[in-house]
Amino acid sequence: MTTAFFFLFAAALAWRTYQLVLSPRLPNWAVTVTIAALALAFLLQQRGISAWFDGVTAPGGARLAVNVLLSCGACSLLIFFLGSALGPRRSRRVALEFVPLVAAIAVLTVGTAVTPVPLRGAALGPATVHEPGVALFYLGGGLYLIYAITACAVWIVRYQRVADQHLRTGLRIGAASLAAAAAGSVFRALYTVFALFGAVVPVLLWLGIPLVIVGSLLFLAGISYPGLRARIAALARRRRHRSDHARLAPLWTLLVKAYPSIVLRTPPGHPWRERFAVHRRYYRRVIEIRDGLVQLSPYLEADLASLAAEEPAAAAAALRSALARQAAGETNDGRAKLVLPGGSDLESDVRPLLSLSASLSSAPGREN
């Protein structure tokens, strides 16, 4: 379980850091800080690391740091939603969120300071809950987490109404995670309050801890889901562009032989970039083919796009006939014609080009 948690945290943090480098805006900063804070809190809860940290700082230092990190992570997540939703009005509202955060950190620090040294690193339970410092520590930190997590859940419900399908799924998973974490924090706070009045209810603590763990797992899943779907889609798009680049080769070869000037120049000094830039090479090839067909269009006597879809062999023959007339220097009116139907995007223009290229590959007398 520990290894799985660490892997999820590392993967989520690496992805968000990459997104932050691409777009260093407030929302990206906030969500990256959230994941980093949760990852550090997770590490500090490991027995060997917490013991080392207590030795470097003071007894109870690891538990104080964990709860401060959790509070900072919740605050950063709330700032993420505020920064995404409020636009220019966000500065003052974001600044106000630091007030309860600072108050919560102060309560955690005071609670640690007034707790007897042997109990500072102890977990909440029947043996420690009656100690005022322990109760103050967990109640103060828990109330802030309840506030911040609940506010985040409310923003998620609002935000998912305008989100796309994949982001909406991630937000719903995130909302479930926050609901579980909030419920766990509420149970822990109720356990502390009841104990202060002399009624220890262990079931509240037993319910609270699993809910927080489940909430953490769901949070990582929810925050990683949109990015994971985006990466899967990007890989599929990359494979499609690489395949289409190869499939367009017969058509491109014929047009480049007739019109060498259509080949776009590669920036000097960067051949290795061009080799690995799948999308760039794909778009270059499409643009070069379109330019070649425009220059050849005065010699064309048929609608190549429609013909390639209906009669591939006839389309190949029409293109070769036009290229032969161009090579022979046959006179024409010099007017360029519409070769492609003009789709809504580049991808729709590529479909008839792929059909035409395929017809050249399957037609007799194709170029090798």
Short mmCIF file of C-alpha atoms in Angstrom, two decimals:
data_model
loop_
_atom_site.label_atom_id
_atom_site.label_comp_id
_atom_site.label_asym_id
_atom_site.label_seq_id
_atom_site.Cartn_x
_atom_site.Cartn_y
_atom_site.Cartn_z
CA MET A 1 0.00 0.00 0.00
CA THR A 2 2.82 2.41 0.87
CA THR A 3 4.55 1.74 -2.44
CA ALA A 4 1.29 2.27 -4.36
CA PHE A 5 0.69 5.57 -2.58
CA PHE A 6 4.22 6.73 -3.30
CA PHE A 7 3.93 5.79 -6.98
CA LEU A 8 0.62 7.64 -7.34
CA PHE A 9 1.98 10.74 -5.61
CA ALA A 10 5.15 10.71 -7.72
CA ALA A 11 3.25 10.25 -10.99
CA ALA A 12 0.71 12.96 -10.16
CA LEU A 13 3.42 15.39 -9.03
CA ALA A 14 5.54 14.76 -12.15
CA TRP A 15 2.55 15.37 -14.43
CA ARG A 16 1.50 18.55 -12.65
CA THR A 17 5.08 19.86 -12.64
CA TYR A 18 5.19 19.32 -16.40
CA GLN A 19 1.93 21.23 -16.77
CA LEU A 20 3.30 24.00 -14.56
CA VAL A 21 6.38 24.40 -16.75
CA LEU A 22 4.14 24.70 -19.81
CA SER A 23 1.78 27.19 -18.16
CA PRO A 24 3.01 28.79 -14.90
CA ARG A 25 -0.35 30.33 -13.95
CA LEU A 26 -1.89 30.57 -10.47
CA PRO A 27 -4.25 27.55 -10.83
CA ASN A 28 -1.38 25.33 -11.99
CA TRP A 29 0.84 26.58 -9.17
CA ALA A 30 -1.92 25.92 -6.64
CA VAL A 31 -2.70 22.35 -7.68
CA THR A 32 1.03 21.52 -7.90
CA VAL A 33 1.57 22.84 -4.37
CA THR A 34 -1.42 20.76 -3.23
CA ILE A 35 0.05 17.52 -4.56
CA ALA A 36 3.54 18.38 -3.28
CA ALA A 37 2.15 19.12 0.19
CA LEU A 38 0.20 15.85 0.29
CA ALA A 39 3.23 13.91 -0.97
CA LEU A 40 5.48 15.40 1.73
CA ALA A 41 2.83 14.76 4.39
CA PHE A 42 2.61 11.14 3.24
CA LEU A 43 6.40 10.72 3.46
CA LEU A 44 6.58 12.30 6.92
CA GLN A 45 4.00 9.81 8.20
CA GLN A 46 6.33 6.89 7.48
CA ARG A 47 7.76 5.63 10.74
CA GLY A 48 11.45 5.88 9.90
CA ILE A 49 11.16 9.34 8.32
CA SER A 50 9.02 10.73 11.14
CA ALA A 51 11.51 9.47 13.73
CA TRP A 52 14.37 11.07 11.82
CA PHE A 53 12.45 14.35 11.50
CA ASP A 54 11.66 14.41 15.21
CA GLY A 55 15.34 13.90 15.93
CA VAL A 56 16.33 16.78 13.64
CA THR A 57 13.66 19.16 14.96
CA ALA A 58 11.92 18.28 18.24
CA PRO A 59 9.54 15.61 19.56
CA GLY A 60 6.24 15.96 17.74
CA GLY A 61 7.83 17.91 14.91
CA ALA A 62 6.83 15.35 12.29
CA ARG A 63 3.18 15.27 13.39
CA LEU A 64 3.05 19.07 13.43
CA ALA A 65 4.64 19.24 9.97
CA VAL A 66 2.20 16.63 8.59
CA ASN A 67 -0.84 18.55 9.76
CA VAL A 68 0.58 21.89 8.59
CA LEU A 69 1.24 20.36 5.17
CA LEU A 70 -2.29 18.94 5.02
CA SER A 71 -3.70 22.35 5.88
CA CYS A 72 -1.51 24.06 3.26
CA GLY A 73 -2.52 21.44 0.69
CA ALA A 74 -6.22 22.01 1.37
CA CYS A 75 -5.72 25.78 1.18
CA SER A 76 -3.84 25.48 -2.11
CA LEU A 77 -6.61 23.33 -3.56
CA LEU A 78 -9.17 25.94 -2.56
CA ILE A 79 -7.00 28.64 -4.16
CA PHE A 80 -6.90 26.54 -7.33
CA PHE A 81 -10.69 26.71 -7.61
CA LEU A 82 -10.79 30.38 -6.68
CA GLY A 83 -8.06 31.21 -9.19
CA SER A 84 -9.86 29.27 -11.92
CA ALA A 85 -13.31 30.75 -11.28
CA LEU A 86 -12.91 34.34 -10.10
CA GLY A 87 -10.61 35.76 -12.79
CA PRO A 88 -9.43 39.34 -12.11
CA ARG A 89 -11.33 39.47 -8.80
CA ARG A 90 -9.36 36.59 -7.32
CA SER A 91 -6.43 38.45 -5.69
CA ARG A 92 -8.26 39.76 -2.64
CA ARG A 93 -10.32 36.60 -2.24
CA VAL A 94 -7.22 34.40 -2.44
CA ALA A 95 -5.42 36.61 0.10
CA LEU A 96 -8.31 36.22 2.54
CA GLU A 97 -7.88 32.44 2.46
CA PHE A 98 -4.52 32.79 4.19
CA VAL A 99 -6.19 34.17 7.31
CA PRO A 100 -7.87 30.94 8.45
CA LEU A 101 -4.82 28.97 7.28
CA VAL A 102 -2.46 31.02 9.46
CA ALA A 103 -4.93 30.71 12.36
CA ALA A 104 -5.04 26.92 11.94
CA ILE A 105 -1.23 26.68 11.84
CA ALA A 106 -1.06 28.83 14.98
CA VAL A 107 -3.51 26.53 16.79
CA LEU A 108 -1.53 23.46 15.69
CA THR A 109 1.70 25.05 16.94
CA VAL A 110 0.20 26.08 20.28
CA GLY A 111 -1.39 22.65 20.71
CA THR A 112 2.00 21.02 20.14
CA ALA A 113 3.76 23.42 22.51
CA VAL A 114 1.36 22.84 25.46
CA THR A 115 1.33 19.07 25.03
CA PRO A 116 3.72 17.15 27.32
CA VAL A 117 6.81 16.07 25.40
CA PRO A 118 6.13 12.30 25.63
CA LEU A 119 2.69 12.79 24.01
CA ARG A 120 3.60 15.22 21.24
CA GLY A 121 4.12 12.59 18.62
CA ALA A 122 1.35 10.28 19.79
CA ALA A 123 -1.65 9.49 17.65
CA LEU A 124 -5.16 10.48 18.64
CA GLY A 125 -6.75 7.77 20.77
CA PRO A 126 -8.31 6.96 24.15
CA ALA A 127 -4.97 7.38 25.93
CA THR A 128 -4.24 10.85 24.51
CA VAL A 129 -7.55 12.51 23.67
CA HIS A 130 -8.12 13.81 27.22
CA GLU A 131 -4.85 15.78 27.14
CA PRO A 132 -5.85 19.45 26.40
CA GLY A 133 -2.92 20.05 24.09
CA VAL A 134 -3.68 16.95 22.02
CA ALA A 135 -7.37 17.85 21.84
CA LEU A 136 -6.55 21.42 20.79
CA PHE A 137 -4.11 20.16 18.16
CA TYR A 138 -6.49 17.74 16.48
CA LEU A 139 -9.63 19.80 16.91
CA GLY A 140 -8.06 23.01 15.59
CA GLY A 141 -6.44 21.33 12.60
CA GLY A 142 -9.53 19.23 11.92
CA LEU A 143 -11.92 22.18 11.87
CA TYR A 144 -9.79 23.98 9.29
CA LEU A 145 -9.63 20.86 7.10
CA ILE A 146 -13.42 20.50 7.32
CA TYR A 147 -13.84 24.11 6.21
CA ALA A 148 -11.33 23.99 3.34
CA ILE A 149 -12.33 20.57 2.03
CA THR A 150 -16.04 21.39 2.15
CA ALA A 151 -15.42 24.67 0.29
CA CYS A 152 -13.44 22.77 -2.37
CA ALA A 153 -16.27 20.26 -2.75
CA VAL A 154 -18.75 23.09 -3.29
CA TRP A 155 -16.52 24.62 -5.98
CA ILE A 156 -16.17 21.24 -7.69
CA VAL A 157 -19.95 20.89 -7.90
CA ARG A 158 -20.16 24.35 -9.47
CA TYR A 159 -17.23 23.87 -11.82
CA GLN A 160 -18.26 20.51 -13.24
CA ARG A 161 -21.37 22.07 -14.82
CA VAL A 162 -19.20 23.83 -17.40
CA ALA A 163 -16.39 21.26 -17.68
CA ASP A 164 -15.93 18.88 -20.60
CA GLN A 165 -16.74 15.19 -20.24
CA HIS A 166 -13.31 13.92 -19.20
CA LEU A 167 -12.67 16.78 -16.78
CA ARG A 168 -16.17 16.32 -15.37
CA THR A 169 -15.37 12.69 -14.59
CA GLY A 170 -12.17 13.71 -12.82
CA LEU A 171 -14.04 16.37 -10.86
CA ARG A 172 -16.68 13.88 -9.76
CA ILE A 173 -13.98 11.52 -8.51
CA GLY A 174 -12.39 14.52 -6.77
CA ALA A 175 -15.71 15.47 -5.19
CA ALA A 176 -16.12 11.93 -3.85
CA SER A 177 -12.57 12.05 -2.45
CA LEU A 178 -13.19 15.37 -0.71
CA ALA A 179 -16.49 14.14 0.68
CA ALA A 180 -14.73 11.10 2.14
CA ALA A 181 -11.90 13.21 3.57
CA ALA A 182 -14.34 15.74 5.01
CA ALA A 183 -16.39 12.97 6.60
CA GLY A 184 -13.23 11.50 8.09
CA SER A 185 -12.25 14.89 9.52
CA VAL A 186 -15.76 15.37 10.94
CA PHE A 187 -15.66 11.96 12.65
CA ARG A 188 -12.25 12.76 14.14
CA ALA A 189 -13.48 16.15 15.38
CA LEU A 190 -16.61 14.56 16.89
CA TYR A 191 -14.46 11.94 18.58
CA THR A 192 -12.37 14.70 20.16
CA VAL A 193 -15.39 16.76 21.24
CA PHE A 194 -17.21 13.79 22.77
CA ALA A 195 -14.05 12.76 24.62
CA LEU A 196 -13.72 16.24 26.14
CA PHE A 197 -17.17 15.72 27.67
CA GLY A 198 -16.23 12.30 29.00
CA ALA A 199 -17.74 10.11 26.27
CA VAL A 200 -15.13 8.19 24.25
CA VAL A 201 -16.68 6.75 21.08
CA PRO A 202 -13.96 4.65 19.36
CA VAL A 203 -16.15 3.90 16.35
CA LEU A 204 -15.85 7.54 15.25
CA LEU A 205 -12.07 7.19 15.06
CA TRP A 206 -12.32 3.80 13.35
CA LEU A 207 -14.57 5.31 10.69
CA GLY A 208 -12.53 8.48 10.29
CA ILE A 209 -9.14 6.95 9.45
CA PRO A 210 -10.30 4.68 6.55
CA LEU A 211 -12.32 7.54 5.09
CA VAL A 212 -9.26 9.80 5.02
CA ILE A 213 -7.21 7.05 3.34
CA VAL A 214 -9.93 6.38 0.75
CA GLY A 215 -10.31 10.12 0.21
CA SER A 216 -6.58 10.48 -0.45
CA LEU A 217 -6.60 7.66 -3.02
CA LEU A 218 -9.67 9.05 -4.77
CA PHE A 219 -8.17 12.54 -4.77
CA LEU A 220 -5.05 11.31 -6.55
CA ALA A 221 -7.20 9.37 -9.01
CA GLY A 222 -9.46 12.35 -9.67
CA ILE A 223 -6.67 14.85 -10.14
CA SER A 224 -4.73 12.45 -12.39
CA TYR A 225 -7.65 11.25 -14.53
CA PRO A 226 -7.92 14.24 -16.93
CA GLY A 227 -4.16 14.30 -17.45
CA LEU A 228 -4.02 10.55 -17.99
CA ARG A 229 -6.83 10.71 -20.54
CA ALA A 230 -5.07 13.61 -22.25
CA ARG A 231 -1.83 11.62 -22.47
CA ILE A 232 -3.63 8.57 -23.88
CA ALA A 233 -5.35 10.77 -26.45
CA ALA A 234 -2.05 12.46 -27.30
CA LEU A 235 -0.32 9.10 -27.82
CA ALA A 236 -3.16 7.91 -30.04
CA ARG A 237 -2.97 11.13 -32.04
CA ARG A 238 0.79 10.75 -32.36
CA ARG A 239 0.43 7.19 -33.69
CA ARG A 240 -2.25 8.30 -36.15
CA HIS A 241 -0.11 11.16 -37.44
CA ARG A 242 2.90 8.89 -37.85
CA SER A 243 0.77 6.38 -39.76
CA ASP A 244 -0.88 9.05 -41.92
CA HIS A 245 2.52 10.60 -42.67
CA ALA A 246 3.65 7.26 -44.13
CA ARG A 247 0.36 6.69 -45.96
CA LEU A 248 0.65 10.08 -47.68
CA ALA A 249 4.12 9.26 -49.02
CA PRO A 250 3.04 8.03 -52.52
CA LEU A 251 1.05 11.20 -53.23
CA TRP A 252 3.73 13.46 -51.74
CA THR A 253 6.48 11.78 -53.77
CA LEU A 254 4.72 12.36 -57.08
CA LEU A 255 3.96 16.01 -56.32
CA VAL A 256 7.46 16.80 -55.06
CA LYS A 257 8.94 15.30 -58.22
CA ALA A 258 6.77 17.67 -60.28
CA TYR A 259 7.12 20.69 -57.97
CA PRO A 260 10.31 20.50 -55.85
CA SER A 261 9.71 24.02 -54.56
CA ILE A 262 6.75 22.92 -52.43
CA VAL A 263 9.09 21.28 -49.92
CA LEU A 264 9.25 23.52 -46.87
CA ARG A 265 12.66 24.35 -45.53
CA THR A 266 13.80 22.79 -42.27
CA PRO A 267 15.35 25.29 -39.82
CA PRO A 268 19.15 24.88 -40.00
CA GLY A 269 20.93 23.19 -37.12
CA HIS A 270 17.94 21.20 -35.84
CA PRO A 271 17.72 17.96 -37.88
CA TRP A 272 17.30 15.86 -34.72
CA ARG A 273 14.26 17.87 -33.67
CA GLU A 274 12.65 17.32 -37.05
CA ARG A 275 13.29 13.61 -36.76
CA PHE A 276 11.31 13.31 -33.53
CA ALA A 277 8.68 15.99 -34.25
CA VAL A 278 5.97 13.62 -35.49
CA HIS A 279 3.22 16.23 -35.61
CA ARG A 280 5.43 18.80 -37.32
CA ARG A 281 6.49 16.37 -40.05
CA TYR A 282 2.87 15.32 -40.55
CA TYR A 283 1.60 18.89 -40.92
CA ARG A 284 4.50 19.77 -43.22
CA ARG A 285 3.62 16.87 -45.51
CA VAL A 286 -0.07 17.83 -45.61
CA ILE A 287 0.76 21.47 -46.39
CA GLU A 288 3.25 20.47 -49.09
CA ILE A 289 0.70 18.16 -50.72
CA ARG A 290 -1.97 20.84 -50.69
CA ASP A 291 0.47 23.33 -52.24
CA GLY A 292 1.40 20.80 -54.93
CA LEU A 293 -2.24 20.10 -55.79
CA VAL A 294 -2.96 23.83 -56.04
CA GLN A 295 -0.11 24.26 -58.51
CA LEU A 296 -1.24 21.18 -60.45
CA SER A 297 -4.93 22.16 -60.42
CA PRO A 298 -4.90 23.96 -63.85
CA TYR A 299 -4.07 20.58 -65.42
CA LEU A 300 -6.72 18.64 -63.51
CA GLU A 301 -9.94 17.76 -65.29
CA ALA A 302 -11.66 15.89 -62.45
CA ASP A 303 -12.63 16.39 -58.81
CA LEU A 304 -9.86 14.34 -57.26
CA ALA A 305 -11.28 14.36 -53.72
CA SER A 306 -14.66 12.90 -54.74
CA LEU A 307 -13.14 10.60 -57.34
CA ALA A 308 -10.66 9.13 -54.85
CA ALA A 309 -13.51 8.19 -52.52
CA GLU A 310 -15.71 6.71 -55.25
CA GLU A 311 -13.26 5.36 -57.85
CA PRO A 312 -9.69 5.18 -56.52
CA ALA A 313 -8.23 3.83 -59.77
CA ALA A 314 -9.83 6.63 -61.80
CA ALA A 315 -8.49 9.21 -59.33
CA ALA A 316 -4.98 7.82 -59.65
CA ALA A 317 -5.26 7.89 -63.44
CA ALA A 318 -6.55 11.47 -63.45
CA LEU A 319 -3.68 12.63 -61.25
CA ARG A 320 -1.05 10.87 -63.36
CA SER A 321 -2.59 12.31 -66.52
CA ALA A 322 -2.41 15.82 -65.07
CA LEU A 323 1.20 15.28 -64.01
CA ALA A 324 2.05 14.04 -67.52
CA ARG A 325 0.53 17.15 -69.10
CA GLN A 326 2.42 19.33 -66.67
CA ALA A 327 5.69 17.57 -67.45
CA ALA A 328 5.06 17.96 -71.19
CA GLY A 329 4.55 21.71 -70.74
CA GLU A 330 0.99 21.68 -72.04
CA THR A 331 -0.60 25.11 -72.08
CA ASN A 332 -3.52 25.92 -69.75
CA ASP A 333 -5.44 28.92 -68.46
CA GLY A 334 -3.17 29.18 -65.41
CA ARG A 335 -6.10 29.44 -63.01
CA ALA A 336 -5.87 27.50 -59.78
CA LYS A 337 -8.91 25.38 -58.93
CA LEU A 338 -10.44 24.14 -55.71
CA VAL A 339 -8.98 20.67 -55.25
CA LEU A 340 -10.17 19.85 -51.73
CA PRO A 341 -13.73 20.43 -50.51
CA GLY A 342 -12.54 22.65 -47.66
CA GLY A 343 -13.49 20.92 -44.42
CA SER A 344 -13.91 22.44 -41.01
CA ASP A 345 -10.34 21.55 -40.00
CA LEU A 346 -7.10 20.16 -41.34
CA GLU A 347 -7.97 16.60 -40.36
CA SER A 348 -11.07 16.62 -42.58
CA ASP A 349 -8.90 17.78 -45.52
CA VAL A 350 -6.51 14.89 -44.92
CA ARG A 351 -9.12 12.17 -45.41
CA PRO A 352 -9.49 12.66 -49.19
CA LEU A 353 -5.71 13.00 -49.47
CA LEU A 354 -5.29 9.64 -47.76
CA SER A 355 -7.81 8.08 -50.17
CA LEU A 356 -6.00 9.60 -53.14
CA SER A 357 -2.61 8.44 -51.87
CA ALA A 358 -3.97 4.96 -51.27
CA SER A 359 -5.36 4.89 -54.80
CA LEU A 360 -1.89 5.73 -56.12
CA SER A 361 -0.39 2.91 -54.05
CA SER A 362 -2.85 0.35 -55.41
CA ALA A 363 -2.97 1.64 -59.00
CA PRO A 364 -0.83 -0.01 -61.69
CA GLY A 365 2.36 1.80 -62.58
CA ARG A 366 2.79 3.41 -59.19
CA GLU A 367 6.04 5.12 -58.30
CA ASN A 368 8.55 3.22 -56.20
#
